[in-house]
Short mmCIF file of C-alpha atoms in Angstrom, two decimals:
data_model
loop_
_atom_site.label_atom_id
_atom_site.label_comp_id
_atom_site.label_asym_id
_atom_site.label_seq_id
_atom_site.Cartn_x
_atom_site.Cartn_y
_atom_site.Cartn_z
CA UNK A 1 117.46 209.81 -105.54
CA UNK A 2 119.69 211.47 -108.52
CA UNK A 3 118.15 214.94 -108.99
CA UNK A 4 120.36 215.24 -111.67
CA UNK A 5 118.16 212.21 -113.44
CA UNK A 6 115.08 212.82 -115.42
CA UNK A 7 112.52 210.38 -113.23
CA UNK A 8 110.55 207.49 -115.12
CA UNK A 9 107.98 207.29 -112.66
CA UNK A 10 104.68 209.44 -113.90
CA UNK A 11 105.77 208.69 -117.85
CA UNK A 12 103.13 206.51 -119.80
CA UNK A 13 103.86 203.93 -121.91
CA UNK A 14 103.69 206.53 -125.07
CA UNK A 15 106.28 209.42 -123.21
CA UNK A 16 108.72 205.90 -122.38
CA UNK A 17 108.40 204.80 -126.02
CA UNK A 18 109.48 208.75 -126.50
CA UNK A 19 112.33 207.85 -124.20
CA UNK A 20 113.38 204.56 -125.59
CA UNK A 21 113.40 206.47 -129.19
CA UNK A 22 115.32 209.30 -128.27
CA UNK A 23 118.28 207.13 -126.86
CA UNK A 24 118.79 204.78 -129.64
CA UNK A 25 116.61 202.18 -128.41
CA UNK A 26 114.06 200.41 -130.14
CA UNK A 27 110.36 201.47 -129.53
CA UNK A 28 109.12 198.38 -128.10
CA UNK A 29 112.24 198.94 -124.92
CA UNK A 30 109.29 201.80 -123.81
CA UNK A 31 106.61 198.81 -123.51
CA UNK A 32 109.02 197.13 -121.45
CA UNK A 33 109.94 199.89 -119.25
CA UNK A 34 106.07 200.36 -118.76
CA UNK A 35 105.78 196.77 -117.69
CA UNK A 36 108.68 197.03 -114.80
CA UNK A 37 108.14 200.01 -113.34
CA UNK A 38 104.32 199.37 -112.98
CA UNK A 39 103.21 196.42 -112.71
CA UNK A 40 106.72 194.88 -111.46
CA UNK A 41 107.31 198.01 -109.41
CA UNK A 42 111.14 197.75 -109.99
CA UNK A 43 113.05 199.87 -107.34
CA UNK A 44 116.54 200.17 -110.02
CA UNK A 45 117.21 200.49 -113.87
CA UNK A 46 119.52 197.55 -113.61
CA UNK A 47 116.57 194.91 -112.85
CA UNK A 48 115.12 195.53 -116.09
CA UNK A 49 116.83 192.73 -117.00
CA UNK A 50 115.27 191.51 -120.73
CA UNK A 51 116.94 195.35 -121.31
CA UNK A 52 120.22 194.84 -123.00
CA UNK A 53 122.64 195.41 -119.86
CA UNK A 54 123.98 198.19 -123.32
CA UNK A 55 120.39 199.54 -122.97
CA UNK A 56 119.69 199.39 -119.11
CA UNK A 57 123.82 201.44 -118.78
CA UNK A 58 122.14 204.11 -121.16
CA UNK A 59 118.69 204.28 -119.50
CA UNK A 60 120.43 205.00 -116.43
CA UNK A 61 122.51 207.57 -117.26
CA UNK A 62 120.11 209.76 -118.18
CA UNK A 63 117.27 208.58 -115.84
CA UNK A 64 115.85 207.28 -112.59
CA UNK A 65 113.09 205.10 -111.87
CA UNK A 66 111.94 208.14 -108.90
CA UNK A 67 110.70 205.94 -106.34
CA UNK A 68 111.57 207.70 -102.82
CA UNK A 69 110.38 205.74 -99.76
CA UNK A 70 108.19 207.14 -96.86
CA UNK A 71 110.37 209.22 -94.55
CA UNK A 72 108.21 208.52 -91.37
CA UNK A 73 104.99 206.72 -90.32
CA UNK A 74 102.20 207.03 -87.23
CA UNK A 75 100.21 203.81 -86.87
CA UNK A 76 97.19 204.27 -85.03
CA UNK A 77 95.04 201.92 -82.52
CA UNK A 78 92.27 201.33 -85.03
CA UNK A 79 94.85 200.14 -87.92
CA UNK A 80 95.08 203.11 -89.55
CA UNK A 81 98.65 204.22 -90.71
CA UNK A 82 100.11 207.49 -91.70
CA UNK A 83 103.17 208.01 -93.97
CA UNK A 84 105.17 211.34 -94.39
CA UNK A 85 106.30 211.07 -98.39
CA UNK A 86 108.46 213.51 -99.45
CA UNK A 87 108.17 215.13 -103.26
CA UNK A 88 109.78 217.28 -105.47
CA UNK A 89 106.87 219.32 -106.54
CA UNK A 90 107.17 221.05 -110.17
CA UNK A 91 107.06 224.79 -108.89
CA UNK A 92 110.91 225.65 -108.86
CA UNK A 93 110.07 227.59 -105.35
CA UNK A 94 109.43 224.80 -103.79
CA UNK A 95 112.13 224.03 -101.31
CA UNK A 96 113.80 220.46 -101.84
CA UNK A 97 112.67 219.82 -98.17
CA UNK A 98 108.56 219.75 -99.26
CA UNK A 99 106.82 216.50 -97.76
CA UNK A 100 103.09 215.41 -97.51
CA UNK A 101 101.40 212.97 -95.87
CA UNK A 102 99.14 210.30 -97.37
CA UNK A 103 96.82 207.64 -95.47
CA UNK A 104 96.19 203.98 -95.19
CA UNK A 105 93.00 202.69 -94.04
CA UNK A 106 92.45 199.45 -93.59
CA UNK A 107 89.01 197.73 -93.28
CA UNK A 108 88.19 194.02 -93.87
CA UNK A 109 88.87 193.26 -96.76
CA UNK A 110 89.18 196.52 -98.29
CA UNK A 111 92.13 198.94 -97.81
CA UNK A 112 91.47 203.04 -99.31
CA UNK A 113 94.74 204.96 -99.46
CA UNK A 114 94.30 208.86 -99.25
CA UNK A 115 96.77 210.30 -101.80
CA UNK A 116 98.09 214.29 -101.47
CA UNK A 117 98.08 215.85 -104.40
CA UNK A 118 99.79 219.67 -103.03
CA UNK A 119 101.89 220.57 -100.21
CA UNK A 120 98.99 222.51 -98.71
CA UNK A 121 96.45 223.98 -100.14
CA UNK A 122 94.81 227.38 -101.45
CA UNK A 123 91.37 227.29 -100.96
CA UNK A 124 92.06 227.81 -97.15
CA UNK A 125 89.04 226.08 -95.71
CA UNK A 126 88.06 227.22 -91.86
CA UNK A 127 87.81 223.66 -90.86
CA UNK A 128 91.01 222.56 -92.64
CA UNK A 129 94.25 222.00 -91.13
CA UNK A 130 95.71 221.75 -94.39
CA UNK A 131 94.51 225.12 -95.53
CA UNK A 132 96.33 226.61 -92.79
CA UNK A 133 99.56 225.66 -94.00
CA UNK A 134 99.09 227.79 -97.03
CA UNK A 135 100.17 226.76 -100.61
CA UNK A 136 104.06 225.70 -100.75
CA UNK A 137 103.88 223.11 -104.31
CA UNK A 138 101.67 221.04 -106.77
CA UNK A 139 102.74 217.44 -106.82
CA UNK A 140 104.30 215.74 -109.97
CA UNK A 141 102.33 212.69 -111.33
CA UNK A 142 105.50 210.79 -110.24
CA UNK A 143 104.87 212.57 -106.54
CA UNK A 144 101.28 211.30 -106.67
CA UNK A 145 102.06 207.67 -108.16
CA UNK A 146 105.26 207.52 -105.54
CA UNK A 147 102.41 207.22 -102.59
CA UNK A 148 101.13 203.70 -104.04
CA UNK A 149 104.43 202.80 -105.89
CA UNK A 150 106.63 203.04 -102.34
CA UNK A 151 103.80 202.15 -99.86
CA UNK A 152 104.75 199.27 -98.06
CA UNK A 153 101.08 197.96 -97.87
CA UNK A 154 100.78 198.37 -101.79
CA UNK A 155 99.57 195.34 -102.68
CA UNK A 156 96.76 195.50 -100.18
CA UNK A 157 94.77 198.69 -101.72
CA UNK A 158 91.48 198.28 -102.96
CA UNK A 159 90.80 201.55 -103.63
CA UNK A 160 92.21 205.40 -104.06
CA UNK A 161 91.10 208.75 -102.94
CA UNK A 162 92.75 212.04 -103.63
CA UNK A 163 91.24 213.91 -100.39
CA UNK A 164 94.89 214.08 -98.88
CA UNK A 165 96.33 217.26 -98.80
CA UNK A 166 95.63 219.81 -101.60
CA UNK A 167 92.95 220.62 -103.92
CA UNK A 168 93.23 217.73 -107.21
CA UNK A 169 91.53 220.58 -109.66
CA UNK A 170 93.77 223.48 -108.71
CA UNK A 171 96.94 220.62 -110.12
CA UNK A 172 95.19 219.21 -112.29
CA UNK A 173 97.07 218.06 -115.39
CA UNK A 174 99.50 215.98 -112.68
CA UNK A 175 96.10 214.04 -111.51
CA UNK A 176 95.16 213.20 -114.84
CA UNK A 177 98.49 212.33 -115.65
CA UNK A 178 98.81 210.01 -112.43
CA UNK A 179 94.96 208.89 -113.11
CA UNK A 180 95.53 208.07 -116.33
CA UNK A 181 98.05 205.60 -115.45
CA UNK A 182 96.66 204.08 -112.74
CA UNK A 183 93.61 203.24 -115.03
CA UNK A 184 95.81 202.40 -118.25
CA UNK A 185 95.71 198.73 -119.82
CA UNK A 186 99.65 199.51 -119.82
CA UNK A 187 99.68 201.22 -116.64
CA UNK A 188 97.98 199.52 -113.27
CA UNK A 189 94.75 198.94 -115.43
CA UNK A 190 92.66 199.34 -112.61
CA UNK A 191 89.03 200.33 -112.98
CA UNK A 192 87.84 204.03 -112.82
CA UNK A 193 85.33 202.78 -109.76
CA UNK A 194 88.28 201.96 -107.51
CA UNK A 195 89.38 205.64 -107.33
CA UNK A 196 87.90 208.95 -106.50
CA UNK A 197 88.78 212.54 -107.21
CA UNK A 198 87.56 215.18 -104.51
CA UNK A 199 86.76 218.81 -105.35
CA UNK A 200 85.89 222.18 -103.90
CA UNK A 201 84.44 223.28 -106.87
CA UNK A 202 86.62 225.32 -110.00
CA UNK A 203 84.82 225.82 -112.81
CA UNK A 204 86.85 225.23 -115.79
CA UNK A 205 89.02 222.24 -114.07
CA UNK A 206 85.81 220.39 -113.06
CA UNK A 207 84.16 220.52 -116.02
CA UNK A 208 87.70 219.40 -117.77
CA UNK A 209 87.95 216.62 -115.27
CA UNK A 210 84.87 215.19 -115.95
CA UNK A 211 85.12 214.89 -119.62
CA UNK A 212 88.61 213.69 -119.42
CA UNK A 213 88.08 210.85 -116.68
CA UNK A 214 86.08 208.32 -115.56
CA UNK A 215 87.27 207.92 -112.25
CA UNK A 216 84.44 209.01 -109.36
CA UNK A 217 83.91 212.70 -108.36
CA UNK A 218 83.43 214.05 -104.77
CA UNK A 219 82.38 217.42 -103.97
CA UNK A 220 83.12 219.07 -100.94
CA UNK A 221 79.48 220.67 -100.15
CA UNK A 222 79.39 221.40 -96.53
CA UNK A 223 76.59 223.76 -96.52
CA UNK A 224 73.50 223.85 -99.34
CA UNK A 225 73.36 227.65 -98.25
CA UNK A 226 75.31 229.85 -100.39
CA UNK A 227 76.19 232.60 -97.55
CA UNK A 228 77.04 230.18 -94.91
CA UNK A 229 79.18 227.84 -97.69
CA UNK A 230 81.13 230.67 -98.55
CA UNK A 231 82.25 231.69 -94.61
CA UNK A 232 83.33 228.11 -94.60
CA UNK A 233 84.71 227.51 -97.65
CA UNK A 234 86.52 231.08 -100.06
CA UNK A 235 86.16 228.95 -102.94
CA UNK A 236 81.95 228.96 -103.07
CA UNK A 237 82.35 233.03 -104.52
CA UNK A 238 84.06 231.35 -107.69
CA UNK A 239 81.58 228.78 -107.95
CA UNK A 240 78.66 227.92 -106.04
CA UNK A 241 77.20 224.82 -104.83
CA UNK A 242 74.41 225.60 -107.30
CA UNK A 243 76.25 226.21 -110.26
CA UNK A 244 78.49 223.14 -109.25
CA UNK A 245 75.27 220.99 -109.32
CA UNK A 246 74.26 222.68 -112.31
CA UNK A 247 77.25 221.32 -113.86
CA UNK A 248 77.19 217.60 -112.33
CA UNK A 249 73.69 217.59 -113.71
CA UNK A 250 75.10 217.62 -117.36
CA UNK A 251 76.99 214.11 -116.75
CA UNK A 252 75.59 210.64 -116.23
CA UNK A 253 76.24 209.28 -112.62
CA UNK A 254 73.25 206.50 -113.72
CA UNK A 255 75.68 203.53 -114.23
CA UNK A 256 78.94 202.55 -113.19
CA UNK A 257 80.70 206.08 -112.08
CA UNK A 258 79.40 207.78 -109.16
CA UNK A 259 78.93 211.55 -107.82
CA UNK A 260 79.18 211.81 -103.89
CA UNK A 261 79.44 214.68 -101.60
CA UNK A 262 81.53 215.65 -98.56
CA UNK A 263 79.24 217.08 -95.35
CA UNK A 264 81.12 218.01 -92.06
CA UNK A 265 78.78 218.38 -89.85
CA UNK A 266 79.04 221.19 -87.44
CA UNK A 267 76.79 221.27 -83.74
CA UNK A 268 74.07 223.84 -84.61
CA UNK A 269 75.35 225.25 -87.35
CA UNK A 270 74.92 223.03 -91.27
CA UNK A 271 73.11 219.96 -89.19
CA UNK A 272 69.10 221.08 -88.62
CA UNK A 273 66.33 219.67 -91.02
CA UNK A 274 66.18 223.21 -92.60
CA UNK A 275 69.44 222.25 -94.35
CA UNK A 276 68.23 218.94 -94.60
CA UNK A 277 65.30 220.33 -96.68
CA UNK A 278 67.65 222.28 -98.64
CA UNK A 279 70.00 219.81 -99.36
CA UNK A 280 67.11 217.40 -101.22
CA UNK A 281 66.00 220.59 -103.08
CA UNK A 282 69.48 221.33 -104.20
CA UNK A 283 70.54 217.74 -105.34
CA UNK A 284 66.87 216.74 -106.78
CA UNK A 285 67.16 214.38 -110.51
CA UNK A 286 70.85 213.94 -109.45
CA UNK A 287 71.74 210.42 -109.20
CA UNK A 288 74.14 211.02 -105.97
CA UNK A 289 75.20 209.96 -102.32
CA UNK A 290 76.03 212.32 -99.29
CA UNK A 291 78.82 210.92 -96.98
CA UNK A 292 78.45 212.73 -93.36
CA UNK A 293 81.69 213.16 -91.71
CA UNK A 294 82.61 214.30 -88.28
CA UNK A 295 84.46 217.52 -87.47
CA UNK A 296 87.83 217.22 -86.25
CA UNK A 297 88.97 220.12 -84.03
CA UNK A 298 92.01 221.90 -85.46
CA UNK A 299 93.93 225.00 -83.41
CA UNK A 300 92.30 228.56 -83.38
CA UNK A 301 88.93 227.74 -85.14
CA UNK A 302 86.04 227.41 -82.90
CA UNK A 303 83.54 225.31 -84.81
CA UNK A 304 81.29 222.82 -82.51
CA UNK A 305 80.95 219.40 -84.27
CA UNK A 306 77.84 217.56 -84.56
CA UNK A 307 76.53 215.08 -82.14
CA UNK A 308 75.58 211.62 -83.35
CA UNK A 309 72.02 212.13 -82.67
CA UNK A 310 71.94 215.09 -84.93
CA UNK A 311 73.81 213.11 -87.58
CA UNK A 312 71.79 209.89 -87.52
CA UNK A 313 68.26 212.63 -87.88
CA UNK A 314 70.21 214.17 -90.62
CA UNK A 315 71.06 211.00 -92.54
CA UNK A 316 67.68 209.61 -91.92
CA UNK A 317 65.55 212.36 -93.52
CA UNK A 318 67.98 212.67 -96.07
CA UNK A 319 67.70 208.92 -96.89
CA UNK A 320 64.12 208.84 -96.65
CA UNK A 321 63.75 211.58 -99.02
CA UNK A 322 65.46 209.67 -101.62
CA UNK A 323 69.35 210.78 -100.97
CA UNK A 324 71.11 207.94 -100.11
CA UNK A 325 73.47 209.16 -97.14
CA UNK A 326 76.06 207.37 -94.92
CA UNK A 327 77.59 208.42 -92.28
CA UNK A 328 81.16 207.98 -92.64
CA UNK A 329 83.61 206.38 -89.88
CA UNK A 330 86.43 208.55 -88.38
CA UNK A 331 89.78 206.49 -88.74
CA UNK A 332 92.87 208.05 -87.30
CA UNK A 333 92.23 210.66 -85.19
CA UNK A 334 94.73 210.08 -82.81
CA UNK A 335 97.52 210.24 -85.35
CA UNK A 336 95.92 213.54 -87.18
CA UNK A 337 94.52 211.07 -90.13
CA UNK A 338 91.41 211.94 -89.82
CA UNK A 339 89.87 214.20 -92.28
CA UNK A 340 91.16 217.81 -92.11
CA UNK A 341 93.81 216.92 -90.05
CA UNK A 342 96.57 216.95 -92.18
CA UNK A 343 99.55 219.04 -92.69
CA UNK A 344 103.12 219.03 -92.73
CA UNK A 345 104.17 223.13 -92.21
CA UNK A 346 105.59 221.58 -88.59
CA UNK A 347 108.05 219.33 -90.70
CA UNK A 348 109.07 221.72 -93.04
CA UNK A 349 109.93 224.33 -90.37
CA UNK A 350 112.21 221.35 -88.84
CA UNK A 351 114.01 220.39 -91.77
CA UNK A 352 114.75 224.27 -92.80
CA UNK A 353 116.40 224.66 -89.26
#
């Protein structure tokens, strides 16, 4: 790709109206634009063709359509594939090396794709491989789209989830931006309910968030108890569990967009009834679901994970207690695809030397 090129990828079909304008094309050429590079998915400028060839000559020297194709992919046995993306990130110290991975899960007839949103991440999780890598770069909403508009399986995605690597609130004006377009009548004019925004918890964003979208929210809880929430997770002494509840509670999750949250469960440690019990008292009146998910070892953090006994009791008295709770499958472990498993820091170091 042209870095030299401002990229058209990310733009809606206002900002490529904006773009027609300002190079002497007429407004309708941004409609047009729209209509290639997202629902034709047009790799060049020059197969615009109901562009003037005039038009498409001047489009391209000043722009790019963006699209960069996966560097590297890890299939798994169970289907499950993992692509390394690289981005350019909008933080100017990010190093033109920066890549993230992003993963496609197949099942049945439906197919989620789990969509990075930073290289790394801040909130530094214990059980999070990604957290470990530190913060190196927010995504661009062209990074973001570029993981559905270069995936070679594109066509097969049902659904989207942004619990790849980063935090979607701490970049949040580039997942609104890539949002937006993915649920725009001009865009991919897909419904809110096939994609889902994940959250540790930040105030101010999440609040934002949910009055600007109607896409799904998932919040990372991991523990109903405020002391043992915040060993595991830095972010709960911004906001607590409690005060993010407080805030869900002021949204309606009655009808057709739905509030979920994220539960590692840890041997001994977040899986007894007494956090069962806690965990109906914190979410009571809220219209929600609990997904359980299995802990995936990562280096130098010794956290047990659950057995499945201790999960099925968990989901059981949390279901019968009117919390509908799943226990979620683990898909690509043996790649590092499963949840909390991913990072790039190893790639990075490789392409810097």
């Amino acid at each position: 790709m042209d870095t030299s090129k401002k990229v058209l990828l990310g733009l809606s079909a206002g900002e490529l109206k904006e773009v027609a304008r300002s190079l002497g094309m007429p407004a309708f050429a941004g409609r047009q634009i729209a209509q290639w590079l997202y629902d034709k998915h047009v790799q060049h400028i020059d197969e615009m063709t109901n562009l003037s060839l005039r038009h498409r000559e001047l489009l391209a020297a000043h722009y790019c359509i963006g699209a960069m194709a996966p560097a590297d992919c890890l299939r798994s046995q169970d289907g499950t594939v993992k692509y390394l993306f690289p981005v350019r990130c909008s933080d100017a110290a990010a190093a033109p090396t920066r890549m993230v991975e992003t993963v496609f899960i197949p099942d049945d007839d439906r197919a989620t794709l789990c969509v990075s949103c930073q290289v790394g991440c801040k909130m530094n999780c214990l059980f999070c491989q990604t957290g470990k890598q530190g913060w190196e770069g927010n995504l661009t909403a062209a990074d973001i789209l570029n993981q559905i508009y270069s995936l070679p399986e594109r066509e097969r995605i049902t659904n989207v989830v942004f619990m790849g690597q980063g935090e979607p609130m701490d970049n949040l004006d580039a997942v609104l931006q890539a949002t937006s377009l993915l649920t725009a009548a001009d865009g991919y004019a897909w419904s809110p309910k096939r994609i889902t925004v994940s959250s540790v918890g930040l105030r101010d964003k999440l609040r934002r968030f949910l009055d600007e979208s109607q896409c799904h929210v998932a919040i990372s809880m991991h523990s109903p108890l405020h002391e043992q929430r915040q060993a595991l997770m830095p972010a709960e002494r911004a906001m607590t569990i409690a005060d993010t509840v407080d805030l869900l509670r002021h949204y309606d999750f009655t009808h057709q967009r739905r509030c979920s949250f994220e539960y590692i469960c840890f041997g001994g440690l977040n899986d007894s009834l007494t956090h069962a019990r806690q965990i109906v008292k914190l979410v009571e009146g809220l219209e929600c679901r609990v997904n359980l998910i299995r802990f995936h070892p990562i280096p130098g953090v010794d956290l047990p994970g659950a057995d499945e006994q201790r999960m099925t009791v968990l989901r059981d008295y949390l279901t019968a207690h009117g919390v509908f709770t799943t226990i979620r499958a683990s898909r690509g472990q043996d790649i590092y695809a499963a949840c909390g498993l991913l990072t790039t820091a190893k790639k990075h170091a490789q392409a810097t030397h």
